Tab-separated table of N, CA and C in Angstrom:
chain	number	residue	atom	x	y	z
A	621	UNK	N	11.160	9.892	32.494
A	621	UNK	CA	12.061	10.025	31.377
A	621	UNK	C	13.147	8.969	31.526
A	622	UNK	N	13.378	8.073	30.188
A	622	UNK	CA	14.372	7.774	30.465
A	622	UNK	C	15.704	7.765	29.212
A	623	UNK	N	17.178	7.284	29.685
A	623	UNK	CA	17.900	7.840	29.124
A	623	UNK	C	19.021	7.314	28.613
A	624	UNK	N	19.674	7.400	27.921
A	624	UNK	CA	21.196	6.057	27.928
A	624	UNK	C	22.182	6.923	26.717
A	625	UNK	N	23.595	7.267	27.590
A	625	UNK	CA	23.940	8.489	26.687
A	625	UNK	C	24.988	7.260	25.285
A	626	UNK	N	25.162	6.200	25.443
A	626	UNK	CA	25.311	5.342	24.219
A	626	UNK	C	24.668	4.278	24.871
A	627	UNK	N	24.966	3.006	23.884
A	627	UNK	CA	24.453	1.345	24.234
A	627	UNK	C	25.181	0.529	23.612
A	628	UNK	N	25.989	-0.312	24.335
A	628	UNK	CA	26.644	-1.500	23.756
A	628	UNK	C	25.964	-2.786	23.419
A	629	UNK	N	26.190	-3.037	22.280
A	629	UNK	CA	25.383	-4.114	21.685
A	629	UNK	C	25.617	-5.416	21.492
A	630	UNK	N	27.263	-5.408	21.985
A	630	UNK	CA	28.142	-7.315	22.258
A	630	UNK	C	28.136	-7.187	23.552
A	631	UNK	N	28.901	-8.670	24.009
A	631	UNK	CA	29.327	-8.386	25.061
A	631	UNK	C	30.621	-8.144	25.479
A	632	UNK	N	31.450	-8.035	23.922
A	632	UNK	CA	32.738	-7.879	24.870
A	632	UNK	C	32.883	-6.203	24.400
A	633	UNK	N	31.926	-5.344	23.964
A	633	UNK	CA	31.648	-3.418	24.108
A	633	UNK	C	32.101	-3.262	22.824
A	634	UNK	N	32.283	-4.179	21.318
A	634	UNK	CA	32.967	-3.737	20.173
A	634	UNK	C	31.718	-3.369	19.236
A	635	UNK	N	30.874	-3.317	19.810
A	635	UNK	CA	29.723	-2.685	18.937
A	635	UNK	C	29.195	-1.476	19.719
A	636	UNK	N	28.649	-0.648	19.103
A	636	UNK	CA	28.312	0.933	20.265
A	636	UNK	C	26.461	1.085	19.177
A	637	UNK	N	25.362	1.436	19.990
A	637	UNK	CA	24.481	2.289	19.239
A	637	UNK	C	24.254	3.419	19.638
A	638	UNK	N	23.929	4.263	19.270
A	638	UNK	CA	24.283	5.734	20.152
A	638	UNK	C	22.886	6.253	20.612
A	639	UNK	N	22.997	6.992	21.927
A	639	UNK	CA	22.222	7.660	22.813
A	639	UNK	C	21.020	7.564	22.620
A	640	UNK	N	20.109	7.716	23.747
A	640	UNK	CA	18.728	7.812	23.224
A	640	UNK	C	17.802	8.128	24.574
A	641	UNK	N	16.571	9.121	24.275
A	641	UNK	CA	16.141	9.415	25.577
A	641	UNK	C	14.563	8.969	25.202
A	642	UNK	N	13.721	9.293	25.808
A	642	UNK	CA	12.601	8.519	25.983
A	642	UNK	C	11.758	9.130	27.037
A	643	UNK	N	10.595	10.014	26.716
A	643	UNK	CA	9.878	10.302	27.746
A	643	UNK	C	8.415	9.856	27.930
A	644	UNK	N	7.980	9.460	28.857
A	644	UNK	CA	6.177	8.594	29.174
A	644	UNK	C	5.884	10.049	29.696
A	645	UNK	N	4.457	9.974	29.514
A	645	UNK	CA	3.793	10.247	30.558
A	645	UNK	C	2.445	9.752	31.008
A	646	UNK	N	1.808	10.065	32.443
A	646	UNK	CA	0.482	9.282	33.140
A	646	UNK	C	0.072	10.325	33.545
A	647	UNK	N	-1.029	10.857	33.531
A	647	UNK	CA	-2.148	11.306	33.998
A	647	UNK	C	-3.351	10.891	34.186
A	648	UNK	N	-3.674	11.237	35.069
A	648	UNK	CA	-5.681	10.640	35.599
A	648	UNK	C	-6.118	11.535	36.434
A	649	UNK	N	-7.758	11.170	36.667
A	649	UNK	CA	-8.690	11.638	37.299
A	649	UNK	C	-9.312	10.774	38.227
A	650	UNK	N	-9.185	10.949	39.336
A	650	UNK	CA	-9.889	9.669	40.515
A	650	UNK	C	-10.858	10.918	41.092
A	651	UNK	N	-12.139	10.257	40.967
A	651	UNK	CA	-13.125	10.926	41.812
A	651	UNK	C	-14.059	9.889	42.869
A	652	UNK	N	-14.189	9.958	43.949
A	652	UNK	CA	-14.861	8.955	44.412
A	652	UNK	C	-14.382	7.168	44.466
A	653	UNK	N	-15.162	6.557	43.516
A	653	UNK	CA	-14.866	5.060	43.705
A	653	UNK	C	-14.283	5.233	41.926
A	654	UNK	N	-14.262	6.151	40.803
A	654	UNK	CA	-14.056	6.209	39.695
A	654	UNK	C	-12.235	6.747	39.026
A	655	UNK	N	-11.674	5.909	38.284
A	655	UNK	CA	-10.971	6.424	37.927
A	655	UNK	C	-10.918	6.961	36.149
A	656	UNK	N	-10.486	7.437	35.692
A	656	UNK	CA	-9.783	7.934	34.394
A	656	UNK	C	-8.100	7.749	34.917
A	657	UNK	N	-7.732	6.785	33.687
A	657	UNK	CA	-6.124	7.354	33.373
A	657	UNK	C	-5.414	7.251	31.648
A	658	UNK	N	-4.787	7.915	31.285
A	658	UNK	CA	-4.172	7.750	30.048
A	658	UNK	C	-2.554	8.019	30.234
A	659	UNK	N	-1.843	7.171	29.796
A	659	UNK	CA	-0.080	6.426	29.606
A	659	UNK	C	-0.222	7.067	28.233
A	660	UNK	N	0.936	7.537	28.295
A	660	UNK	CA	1.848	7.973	26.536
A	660	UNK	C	2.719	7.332	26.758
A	661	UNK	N	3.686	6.285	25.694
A	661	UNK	CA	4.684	5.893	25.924
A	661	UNK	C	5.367	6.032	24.867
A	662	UNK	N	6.596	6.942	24.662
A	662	UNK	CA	7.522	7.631	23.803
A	662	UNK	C	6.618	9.155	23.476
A	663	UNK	N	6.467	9.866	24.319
A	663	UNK	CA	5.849	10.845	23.985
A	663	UNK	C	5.880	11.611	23.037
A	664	UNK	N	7.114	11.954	22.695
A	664	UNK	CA	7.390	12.687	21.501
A	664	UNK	C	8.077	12.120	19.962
A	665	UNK	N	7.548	10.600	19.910
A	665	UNK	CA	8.173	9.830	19.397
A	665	UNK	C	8.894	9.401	18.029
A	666	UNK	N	10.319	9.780	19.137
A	666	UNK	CA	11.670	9.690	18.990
A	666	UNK	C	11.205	8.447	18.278
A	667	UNK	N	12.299	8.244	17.375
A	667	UNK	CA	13.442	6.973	16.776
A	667	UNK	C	14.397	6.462	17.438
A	668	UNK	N	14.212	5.736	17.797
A	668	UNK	CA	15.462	5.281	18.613
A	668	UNK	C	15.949	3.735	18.518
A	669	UNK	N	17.159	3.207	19.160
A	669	UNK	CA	17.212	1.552	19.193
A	669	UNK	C	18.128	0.634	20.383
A	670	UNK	N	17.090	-0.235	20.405
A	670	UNK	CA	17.776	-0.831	21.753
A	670	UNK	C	18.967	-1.984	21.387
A	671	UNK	N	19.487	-2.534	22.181
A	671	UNK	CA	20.188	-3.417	21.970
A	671	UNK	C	19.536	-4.451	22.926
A	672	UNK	N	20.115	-5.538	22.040
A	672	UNK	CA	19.477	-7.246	22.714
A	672	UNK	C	20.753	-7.922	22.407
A	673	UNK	N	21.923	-7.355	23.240
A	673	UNK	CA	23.197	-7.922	23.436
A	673	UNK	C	23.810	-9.209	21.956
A	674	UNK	N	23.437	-8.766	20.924
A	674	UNK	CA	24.127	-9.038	20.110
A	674	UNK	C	23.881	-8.312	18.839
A	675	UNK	N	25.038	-8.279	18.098
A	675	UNK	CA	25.069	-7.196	16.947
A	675	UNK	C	23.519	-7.549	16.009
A	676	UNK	N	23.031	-8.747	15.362
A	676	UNK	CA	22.186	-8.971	14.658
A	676	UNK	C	20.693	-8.969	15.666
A	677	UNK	N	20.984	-8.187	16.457
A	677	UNK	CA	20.063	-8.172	17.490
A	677	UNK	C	19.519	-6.831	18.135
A	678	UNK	N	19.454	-6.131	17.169
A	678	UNK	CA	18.837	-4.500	17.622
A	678	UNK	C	17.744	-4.194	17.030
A	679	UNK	N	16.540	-3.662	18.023
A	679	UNK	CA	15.270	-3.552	17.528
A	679	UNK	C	15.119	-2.282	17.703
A	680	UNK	N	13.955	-1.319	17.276
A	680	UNK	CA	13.891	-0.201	16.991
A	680	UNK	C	12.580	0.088	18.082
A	681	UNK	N	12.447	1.056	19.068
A	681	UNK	CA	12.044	1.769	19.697
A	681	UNK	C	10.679	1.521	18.973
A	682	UNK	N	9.415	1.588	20.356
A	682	UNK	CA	8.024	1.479	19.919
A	682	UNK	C	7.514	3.301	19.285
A	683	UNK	N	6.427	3.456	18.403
A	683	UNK	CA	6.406	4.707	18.231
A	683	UNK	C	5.436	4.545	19.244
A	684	UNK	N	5.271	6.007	19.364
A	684	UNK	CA	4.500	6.807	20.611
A	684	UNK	C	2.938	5.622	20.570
A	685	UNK	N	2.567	5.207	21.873
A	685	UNK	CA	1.340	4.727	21.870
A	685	UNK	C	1.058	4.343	23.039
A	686	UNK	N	-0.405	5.440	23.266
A	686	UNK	CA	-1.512	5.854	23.905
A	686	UNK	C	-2.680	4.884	24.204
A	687	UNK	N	-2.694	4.564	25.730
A	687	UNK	CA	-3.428	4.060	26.276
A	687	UNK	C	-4.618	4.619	27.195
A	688	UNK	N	-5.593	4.343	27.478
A	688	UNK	CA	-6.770	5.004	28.194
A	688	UNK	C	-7.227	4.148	28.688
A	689	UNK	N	-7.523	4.037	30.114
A	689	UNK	CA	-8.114	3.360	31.102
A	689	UNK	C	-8.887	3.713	31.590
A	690	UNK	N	-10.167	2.861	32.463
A	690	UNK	CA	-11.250	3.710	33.336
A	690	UNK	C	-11.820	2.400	34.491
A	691	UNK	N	-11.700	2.798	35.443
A	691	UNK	CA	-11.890	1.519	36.644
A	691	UNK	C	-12.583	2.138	37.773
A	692	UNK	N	-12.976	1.180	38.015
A	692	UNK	CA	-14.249	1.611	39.631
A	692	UNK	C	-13.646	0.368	40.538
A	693	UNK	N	-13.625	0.782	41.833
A	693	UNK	CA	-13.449	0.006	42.719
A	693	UNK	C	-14.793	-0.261	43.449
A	694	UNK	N	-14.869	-1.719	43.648
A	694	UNK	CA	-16.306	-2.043	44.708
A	694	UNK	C	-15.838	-2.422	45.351
């Protein structure tokens, strides 16, 4: 999970975007030489927005998106 209870968006703190939390999750299955795994990223997906240290410079949070993997080691 992660978390940021506001976000400043200049650098000298005269811009504010407010709070925002953010939870992933990973789960898998390793059996043998085989794996399964699947990543959620924004699990419950929130709206949210980051800052890129200048006011004309705030992008908006990815929506929730799900990845699935599967790998063998030789």
């Amino acid at each position: 999970m992660y978390f940021a209870d506001r976000v400043q968006n200049t650098n000298d703190n005269n811009g504010r975007l407010p709070g925002w939390a953010q939870t992933d999750l990973v789960a898998y299955y390793k059996r043998s030489r085989y794996k399964a795994q699947l990543n959620v990223k924004n699990l419950f997906d929130r709206q949210f927005y980051y800052s890129m240290n200048a006011p004309a410079s705030v992008q908006p949070a990815t929506a929730r998106t799900i990845i699935g993997s599967l790998s063998v080691k030789f």
